[in-house]
């Protein structure tokens, strides 16, 4: 998440014309976990956050494939 947060910060810092733009994040699988890890590092931009959507992200960990249900 730290690398993503750094990239987002650099992107915003280098583009003053987007100062009023809102940000949305969509992450699939591990991408959702990476975005979730980056969000606390982007606290300074919380007024610009719009949405955070994850699809098939293992937020509760990897399922046990040997489980007989």
PDB file of N, CA and C in Angstrom:
ATOM      1  N   UNK A   1       0.784  -1.192   0.000  1.00  0.00           N
ATOM      2  CA  UNK A   1       0.000   0.000   0.000  1.00  0.00           C
ATOM      3  C   UNK A   1       0.836   1.271   0.000  1.00  0.00           C
ATOM      4  N   UNK A   2       2.054   1.163   0.562  1.00  0.00           N
ATOM      5  CA  UNK A   2       2.905   2.350   0.658  1.00  0.00           C
ATOM      6  C   UNK A   2       3.299   2.869  -0.725  1.00  0.00           C
ATOM      7  N   UNK A   3       3.644   1.968  -1.636  1.00  0.00           N
ATOM      8  CA  UNK A   3       4.024   2.398  -2.995  1.00  0.00           C
ATOM      9  C   UNK A   3       2.854   3.055  -3.710  1.00  0.00           C
ATOM     10  N   UNK A   4       1.666   2.494  -3.568  1.00  0.00           N
ATOM     11  CA  UNK A   4       0.480   3.081  -4.200  1.00  0.00           C
ATOM     12  C   UNK A   4       0.201   4.462  -3.619  1.00  0.00           C
ATOM     13  N   UNK A   5       0.283   4.588  -2.301  1.00  0.00           N
ATOM     14  CA  UNK A   5       0.049   5.885  -1.664  1.00  0.00           C
ATOM     15  C   UNK A   5       1.054   6.923  -2.153  1.00  0.00           C
ATOM     16  N   UNK A   6       2.308   6.517  -2.318  1.00  0.00           N
ATOM     17  CA  UNK A   6       3.337   7.431  -2.822  1.00  0.00           C
ATOM     18  C   UNK A   6       3.029   7.863  -4.245  1.00  0.00           C
ATOM     19  N   UNK A   7       2.615   6.919  -5.078  1.00  0.00           N
ATOM     20  CA  UNK A   7       2.271   7.255  -6.470  1.00  0.00           C
ATOM     21  C   UNK A   7       1.090   8.219  -6.530  1.00  0.00           C
ATOM     22  N   UNK A   8       0.091   7.994  -5.714  1.00  0.00           N
ATOM     23  CA  UNK A   8      -1.084   8.870  -5.696  1.00  0.00           C
ATOM     24  C   UNK A   8      -0.696  10.266  -5.219  1.00  0.00           C
ATOM     25  N   UNK A   9       0.101  10.317  -4.166  1.00  0.00           N
ATOM     26  CA  UNK A   9       0.561  11.617  -3.654  1.00  0.00           C
ATOM     27  C   UNK A   9       1.350  12.371  -4.731  1.00  0.00           C
ATOM     28  N   UNK A  10       2.265  11.684  -5.399  1.00  0.00           N
ATOM     29  CA  UNK A  10       3.055  12.323  -6.462  1.00  0.00           C
ATOM     30  C   UNK A  10       2.170  12.791  -7.607  1.00  0.00           C
ATOM     31  N   UNK A  11       1.185  11.982  -7.973  1.00  0.00           N
ATOM     32  CA  UNK A  11       0.271  12.340  -9.049  1.00  0.00           C
ATOM     33  C   UNK A  11      -0.486  13.619  -8.716  1.00  0.00           C
ATOM     34  N   UNK A  12      -1.013  13.690  -7.496  1.00  0.00           N
ATOM     35  CA  UNK A  12      -1.784  14.861  -7.078  1.00  0.00           C
ATOM     36  C   UNK A  12      -0.879  16.087  -6.958  1.00  0.00           C
ATOM     37  N   UNK A  13       0.305  15.910  -6.419  1.00  0.00           N
ATOM     38  CA  UNK A  13       1.228  17.029  -6.229  1.00  0.00           C
ATOM     39  C   UNK A  13       1.672  17.658  -7.541  1.00  0.00           C
ATOM     40  N   UNK A  14       1.773  16.858  -8.584  1.00  0.00           N
ATOM     41  CA  UNK A  14       2.254  17.346  -9.876  1.00  0.00           C
ATOM     42  C   UNK A  14       1.145  17.871 -10.780  1.00  0.00           C
ATOM     43  N   UNK A  15      -0.089  17.836 -10.320  1.00  0.00           N
ATOM     44  CA  UNK A  15      -1.215  18.268 -11.149  1.00  0.00           C
ATOM     45  C   UNK A  15      -2.123  19.198 -10.359  1.00  0.00           C
ATOM     46  N   UNK A  16      -1.736  20.441 -10.279  1.00  0.00           N
ATOM     47  CA  UNK A  16      -2.505  21.427  -9.508  1.00  0.00           C
ATOM     48  C   UNK A  16      -3.896  21.662 -10.078  1.00  0.00           C
ATOM     49  N   UNK A  17      -4.071  21.454 -11.388  1.00  0.00           N
ATOM     50  CA  UNK A  17      -5.378  21.704 -11.987  1.00  0.00           C
ATOM     51  C   UNK A  17      -6.429  20.690 -11.539  1.00  0.00           C
ATOM     52  N   UNK A  18      -6.004  19.607 -10.919  1.00  0.00           N
ATOM     53  CA  UNK A  18      -6.952  18.602 -10.431  1.00  0.00           C
ATOM     54  C   UNK A  18      -7.248  18.771  -8.941  1.00  0.00           C
ATOM     55  N   UNK A  19      -6.958  19.937  -8.399  1.00  0.00           N
ATOM     56  CA  UNK A  19      -7.070  20.109  -6.956  1.00  0.00           C
ATOM     57  C   UNK A  19      -8.484  19.869  -6.430  1.00  0.00           C
ATOM     58  N   UNK A  20      -9.490  19.983  -7.277  1.00  0.00           N
ATOM     59  CA  UNK A  20     -10.866  19.764  -6.821  1.00  0.00           C
ATOM     60  C   UNK A  20     -11.422  18.409  -7.235  1.00  0.00           C
ATOM     61  N   UNK A  21     -10.628  17.612  -7.905  1.00  0.00           N
ATOM     62  CA  UNK A  21     -11.099  16.309  -8.386  1.00  0.00           C
ATOM     63  C   UNK A  21     -11.337  15.353  -7.222  1.00  0.00           C
ATOM     64  N   UNK A  22     -12.316  14.490  -7.401  1.00  0.00           N
ATOM     65  CA  UNK A  22     -12.623  13.456  -6.404  1.00  0.00           C
ATOM     66  C   UNK A  22     -11.957  12.158  -6.835  1.00  0.00           C
ATOM     67  N   UNK A  23     -11.605  11.315  -5.881  1.00  0.00           N
ATOM     68  CA  UNK A  23     -10.931  10.051  -6.176  1.00  0.00           C
ATOM     69  C   UNK A  23     -11.812   8.874  -5.809  1.00  0.00           C
ATOM     70  N   UNK A  24     -11.811   7.894  -6.692  1.00  0.00           N
ATOM     71  CA  UNK A  24     -12.470   6.618  -6.428  1.00  0.00           C
ATOM     72  C   UNK A  24     -11.456   5.519  -6.673  1.00  0.00           C
ATOM     73  N   UNK A  25     -11.555   4.456  -5.910  1.00  0.00           N
ATOM     74  CA  UNK A  25     -10.638   3.335  -6.040  1.00  0.00           C
ATOM     75  C   UNK A  25     -11.432   2.061  -6.265  1.00  0.00           C
ATOM     76  N   UNK A  26     -11.008   1.282  -7.253  1.00  0.00           N
ATOM     77  CA  UNK A  26     -11.598  -0.023  -7.521  1.00  0.00           C
ATOM     78  C   UNK A  26     -10.458  -1.023  -7.553  1.00  0.00           C
ATOM     79  N   UNK A  27     -10.550  -2.065  -6.738  1.00  0.00           N
ATOM     80  CA  UNK A  27      -9.498  -3.073  -6.694  1.00  0.00           C
ATOM     81  C   UNK A  27     -10.072  -4.462  -6.850  1.00  0.00           C
ATOM     82  N   UNK A  28      -9.402  -5.261  -7.642  1.00  0.00           N
ATOM     83  CA  UNK A  28      -9.813  -6.648  -7.842  1.00  0.00           C
ATOM     84  C   UNK A  28      -8.806  -7.572  -7.159  1.00  0.00           C
ATOM     85  N   UNK A  29      -9.286  -8.519  -6.378  1.00  0.00           N
ATOM     86  CA  UNK A  29      -8.470  -9.505  -5.689  1.00  0.00           C
ATOM     87  C   UNK A  29      -7.434  -8.799  -4.809  1.00  0.00           C
ATOM     88  N   UNK A  30      -6.155  -9.086  -4.984  1.00  0.00           N
ATOM     89  CA  UNK A  30      -5.131  -8.466  -4.142  1.00  0.00           C
ATOM     90  C   UNK A  30      -5.052  -6.951  -4.345  1.00  0.00           C
ATOM     91  N   UNK A  31      -5.500  -6.474  -5.495  1.00  0.00           N
ATOM     92  CA  UNK A  31      -5.540  -5.030  -5.718  1.00  0.00           C
ATOM     93  C   UNK A  31      -6.420  -4.337  -4.693  1.00  0.00           C
ATOM     94  N   UNK A  32      -7.507  -4.978  -4.289  1.00  0.00           N
ATOM     95  CA  UNK A  32      -8.369  -4.424  -3.257  1.00  0.00           C
ATOM     96  C   UNK A  32      -7.676  -4.332  -1.908  1.00  0.00           C
ATOM     97  N   UNK A  33      -6.837  -5.323  -1.617  1.00  0.00           N
ATOM     98  CA  UNK A  33      -6.080  -5.318  -0.361  1.00  0.00           C
ATOM     99  C   UNK A  33      -5.027  -4.206  -0.393  1.00  0.00           C
ATOM    100  N   UNK A  34      -4.387  -4.037  -1.540  1.00  0.00           N
ATOM    101  CA  UNK A  34      -3.371  -2.987  -1.675  1.00  0.00           C
ATOM    102  C   UNK A  34      -3.998  -1.612  -1.525  1.00  0.00           C
ATOM    103  N   UNK A  35      -5.143  -1.399  -2.159  1.00  0.00           N
ATOM    104  CA  UNK A  35      -5.826  -0.100  -2.031  1.00  0.00           C
ATOM    105  C   UNK A  35      -6.229   0.125  -0.581  1.00  0.00           C
ATOM    106  N   UNK A  36      -6.763  -0.898   0.064  1.00  0.00           N
ATOM    107  CA  UNK A  36      -7.176  -0.757   1.468  1.00  0.00           C
ATOM    108  C   UNK A  36      -5.987  -0.404   2.355  1.00  0.00           C
ATOM    109  N   UNK A  37      -4.821  -0.974   2.071  1.00  0.00           N
ATOM    110  CA  UNK A  37      -3.621  -0.660   2.851  1.00  0.00           C
ATOM    111  C   UNK A  37      -3.137   0.762   2.588  1.00  0.00           C
ATOM    112  N   UNK A  38      -3.394   1.279   1.396  1.00  0.00           N
ATOM    113  CA  UNK A  38      -2.940   2.626   1.045  1.00  0.00           C
ATOM    114  C   UNK A  38      -3.834   3.714   1.649  1.00  0.00           C
ATOM    115  N   UNK A  39      -5.092   3.437   1.870  1.00  0.00           N
ATOM    116  CA  UNK A  39      -6.029   4.475   2.321  1.00  0.00           C
ATOM    117  C   UNK A  39      -5.613   5.181   3.608  1.00  0.00           C
ATOM    118  N   UNK A  40      -5.147   4.482   4.647  1.00  0.00           N
ATOM    119  CA  UNK A  40      -4.713   5.217   5.852  1.00  0.00           C
ATOM    120  C   UNK A  40      -3.534   6.147   5.593  1.00  0.00           C
ATOM    121  N   UNK A  41      -2.730   5.832   4.590  1.00  0.00           N
ATOM    122  CA  UNK A  41      -1.575   6.665   4.256  1.00  0.00           C
ATOM    123  C   UNK A  41      -1.979   7.890   3.437  1.00  0.00           C
ATOM    124  N   UNK A  42      -3.234   7.929   3.010  1.00  0.00           N
ATOM    125  CA  UNK A  42      -3.745   9.037   2.205  1.00  0.00           C
ATOM    126  C   UNK A  42      -4.739   9.887   2.990  1.00  0.00           C
ATOM    127  N   UNK A  43      -4.626   9.870   4.293  1.00  0.00           N
ATOM    128  CA  UNK A  43      -5.538  10.591   5.182  1.00  0.00           C
ATOM    129  C   UNK A  43      -5.644  12.073   4.817  1.00  0.00           C
ATOM    130  N   UNK A  44      -4.554  12.653   4.340  1.00  0.00           N
ATOM    131  CA  UNK A  44      -4.566  14.083   4.006  1.00  0.00           C
ATOM    132  C   UNK A  44      -5.492  14.419   2.847  1.00  0.00           C
ATOM    133  N   UNK A  45      -5.904  13.397   2.087  1.00  0.00           N
ATOM    134  CA  UNK A  45      -6.796  13.610   0.944  1.00  0.00           C
ATOM    135  C   UNK A  45      -8.222  13.118   1.215  1.00  0.00           C
ATOM    136  N   UNK A  46      -8.570  12.906   2.467  1.00  0.00           N
ATOM    137  CA  UNK A  46      -9.873  12.316   2.780  1.00  0.00           C
ATOM    138  C   UNK A  46     -11.048  13.151   2.272  1.00  0.00           C
ATOM    139  N   UNK A  47     -10.862  14.460   2.135  1.00  0.00           N
ATOM    140  CA  UNK A  47     -11.939  15.302   1.613  1.00  0.00           C
ATOM    141  C   UNK A  47     -12.151  15.093   0.115  1.00  0.00           C
ATOM    142  N   UNK A  48     -11.211  14.437  -0.551  1.00  0.00           N
ATOM    143  CA  UNK A  48     -11.323  14.165  -1.992  1.00  0.00           C
ATOM    144  C   UNK A  48     -11.795  12.738  -2.289  1.00  0.00           C
ATOM    145  N   UNK A  49     -11.903  11.911  -1.259  1.00  0.00           N
ATOM    146  CA  UNK A  49     -12.296  10.512  -1.471  1.00  0.00           C
ATOM    147  C   UNK A  49     -13.771  10.426  -1.828  1.00  0.00           C
ATOM    148  N   UNK A  50     -14.064   9.589  -2.825  1.00  0.00           N
ATOM    149  CA  UNK A  50     -15.435   9.413  -3.261  1.00  0.00           C
ATOM    150  C   UNK A  50     -15.923   8.009  -2.950  1.00  0.00           C
ATOM    151  N   UNK A  51     -15.219   6.988  -3.464  1.00  0.00           N
ATOM    152  CA  UNK A  51     -15.661   5.614  -3.216  1.00  0.00           C
ATOM    153  C   UNK A  51     -14.486   4.658  -3.216  1.00  0.00           C
ATOM    154  N   UNK A  52     -14.720   3.502  -2.586  1.00  0.00           N
ATOM    155  CA  UNK A  52     -13.735   2.431  -2.497  1.00  0.00           C
ATOM    156  C   UNK A  52     -14.499   1.137  -2.736  1.00  0.00           C
ATOM    157  N   UNK A  53     -14.207   0.474  -3.846  1.00  0.00           N
ATOM    158  CA  UNK A  53     -14.914  -0.747  -4.230  1.00  0.00           C
ATOM    159  C   UNK A  53     -13.899  -1.859  -4.424  1.00  0.00           C
ATOM    160  N   UNK A  54     -14.175  -3.018  -3.842  1.00  0.00           N
ATOM    161  CA  UNK A  54     -13.321  -4.170  -4.073  1.00  0.00           C
ATOM    162  C   UNK A  54     -14.170  -5.318  -4.608  1.00  0.00           C
ATOM    163  N   UNK A  55     -13.558  -6.099  -5.463  1.00  0.00           N
ATOM    164  CA  UNK A  55     -14.213  -7.268  -6.049  1.00  0.00           C
ATOM    165  C   UNK A  55     -13.331  -8.483  -5.815  1.00  0.00           C
ATOM    166  N   UNK A  56     -13.878  -9.495  -5.184  1.00  0.00           N
ATOM    167  CA  UNK A  56     -13.160 -10.747  -4.920  1.00  0.00           C
ATOM    168  C   UNK A  56     -11.862 -10.525  -4.155  1.00  0.00           C
ATOM    169  N   UNK A  57     -11.866  -9.587  -3.239  1.00  0.00           N
ATOM    170  CA  UNK A  57     -10.669  -9.328  -2.428  1.00  0.00           C
ATOM    171  C   UNK A  57     -10.758 -10.114  -1.127  1.00  0.00           C
ATOM    172  N   UNK A  58      -9.690 -10.823  -0.770  1.00  0.00           N
ATOM    173  CA  UNK A  58      -9.716 -11.667   0.438  1.00  0.00           C
ATOM    174  C   UNK A  58      -9.468 -10.862   1.717  1.00  0.00           C
ATOM    175  N   UNK A  59     -10.417 -10.011   2.098  1.00  0.00           N
ATOM    176  CA  UNK A  59     -10.241  -9.150   3.272  1.00  0.00           C
ATOM    177  C   UNK A  59     -10.121  -9.943   4.573  1.00  0.00           C
ATOM    178  N   UNK A  60     -10.664 -11.150   4.599  1.00  0.00           N
ATOM    179  CA  UNK A  60     -10.591 -11.979   5.806  1.00  0.00           C
ATOM    180  C   UNK A  60      -9.509 -13.040   5.705  1.00  0.00           C
ATOM    181  N   UNK A  61      -8.638 -12.914   4.721  1.00  0.00           N
ATOM    182  CA  UNK A  61      -7.566 -13.885   4.545  1.00  0.00           C
ATOM    183  C   UNK A  61      -7.901 -14.894   3.456  1.00  0.00           C
ATOM    184  N   UNK A  62      -6.938 -15.723   3.167  1.00  0.00           N
ATOM    185  CA  UNK A  62      -7.089 -16.741   2.131  1.00  0.00           C
ATOM    186  C   UNK A  62      -7.957 -17.887   2.667  1.00  0.00           C
ATOM    187  N   UNK A  63      -8.938 -18.336   1.897  1.00  0.00           N
ATOM    188  CA  UNK A  63      -9.760 -19.462   2.362  1.00  0.00           C
ATOM    189  C   UNK A  63      -8.951 -20.752   2.424  1.00  0.00           C
ATOM    190  N   UNK A  64      -9.319 -21.605   3.371  1.00  0.00           N
ATOM    191  CA  UNK A  64      -8.651 -22.907   3.506  1.00  0.00           C
ATOM    192  C   UNK A  64      -9.198 -23.849   2.438  1.00  0.00           C
ATOM    193  N   UNK A  65      -8.385 -24.169   1.453  1.00  0.00           N
ATOM    194  CA  UNK A  65      -8.867 -24.992   0.344  1.00  0.00           C
ATOM    195  C   UNK A  65      -9.068 -26.444   0.742  1.00  0.00           C
ATOM    196  N   UNK A  66      -8.566 -26.818   1.903  1.00  0.00           N
ATOM    197  CA  UNK A  66      -8.697 -28.210   2.350  1.00  0.00           C
ATOM    198  C   UNK A  66      -9.927 -28.406   3.244  1.00  0.00           C
ATOM    199  N   UNK A  67     -10.665 -27.353   3.437  1.00  0.00           N
ATOM    200  CA  UNK A  67     -11.858 -27.426   4.286  1.00  0.00           C
ATOM    201  C   UNK A  67     -12.958 -28.215   3.576  1.00  0.00           C
ATOM    202  N   UNK A  68     -13.530 -29.169   4.259  1.00  0.00           N
ATOM    203  CA  UNK A  68     -14.671 -29.925   3.719  1.00  0.00           C
ATOM    204  C   UNK A  68     -15.922 -29.335   4.354  1.00  0.00           C
ATOM    205  N   UNK A  69     -16.706 -28.680   3.533  1.00  0.00           N
ATOM    206  CA  UNK A  69     -17.879 -27.978   4.069  1.00  0.00           C
ATOM    207  C   UNK A  69     -19.157 -28.739   3.773  1.00  0.00           C
TER     208      UNK A  69
END
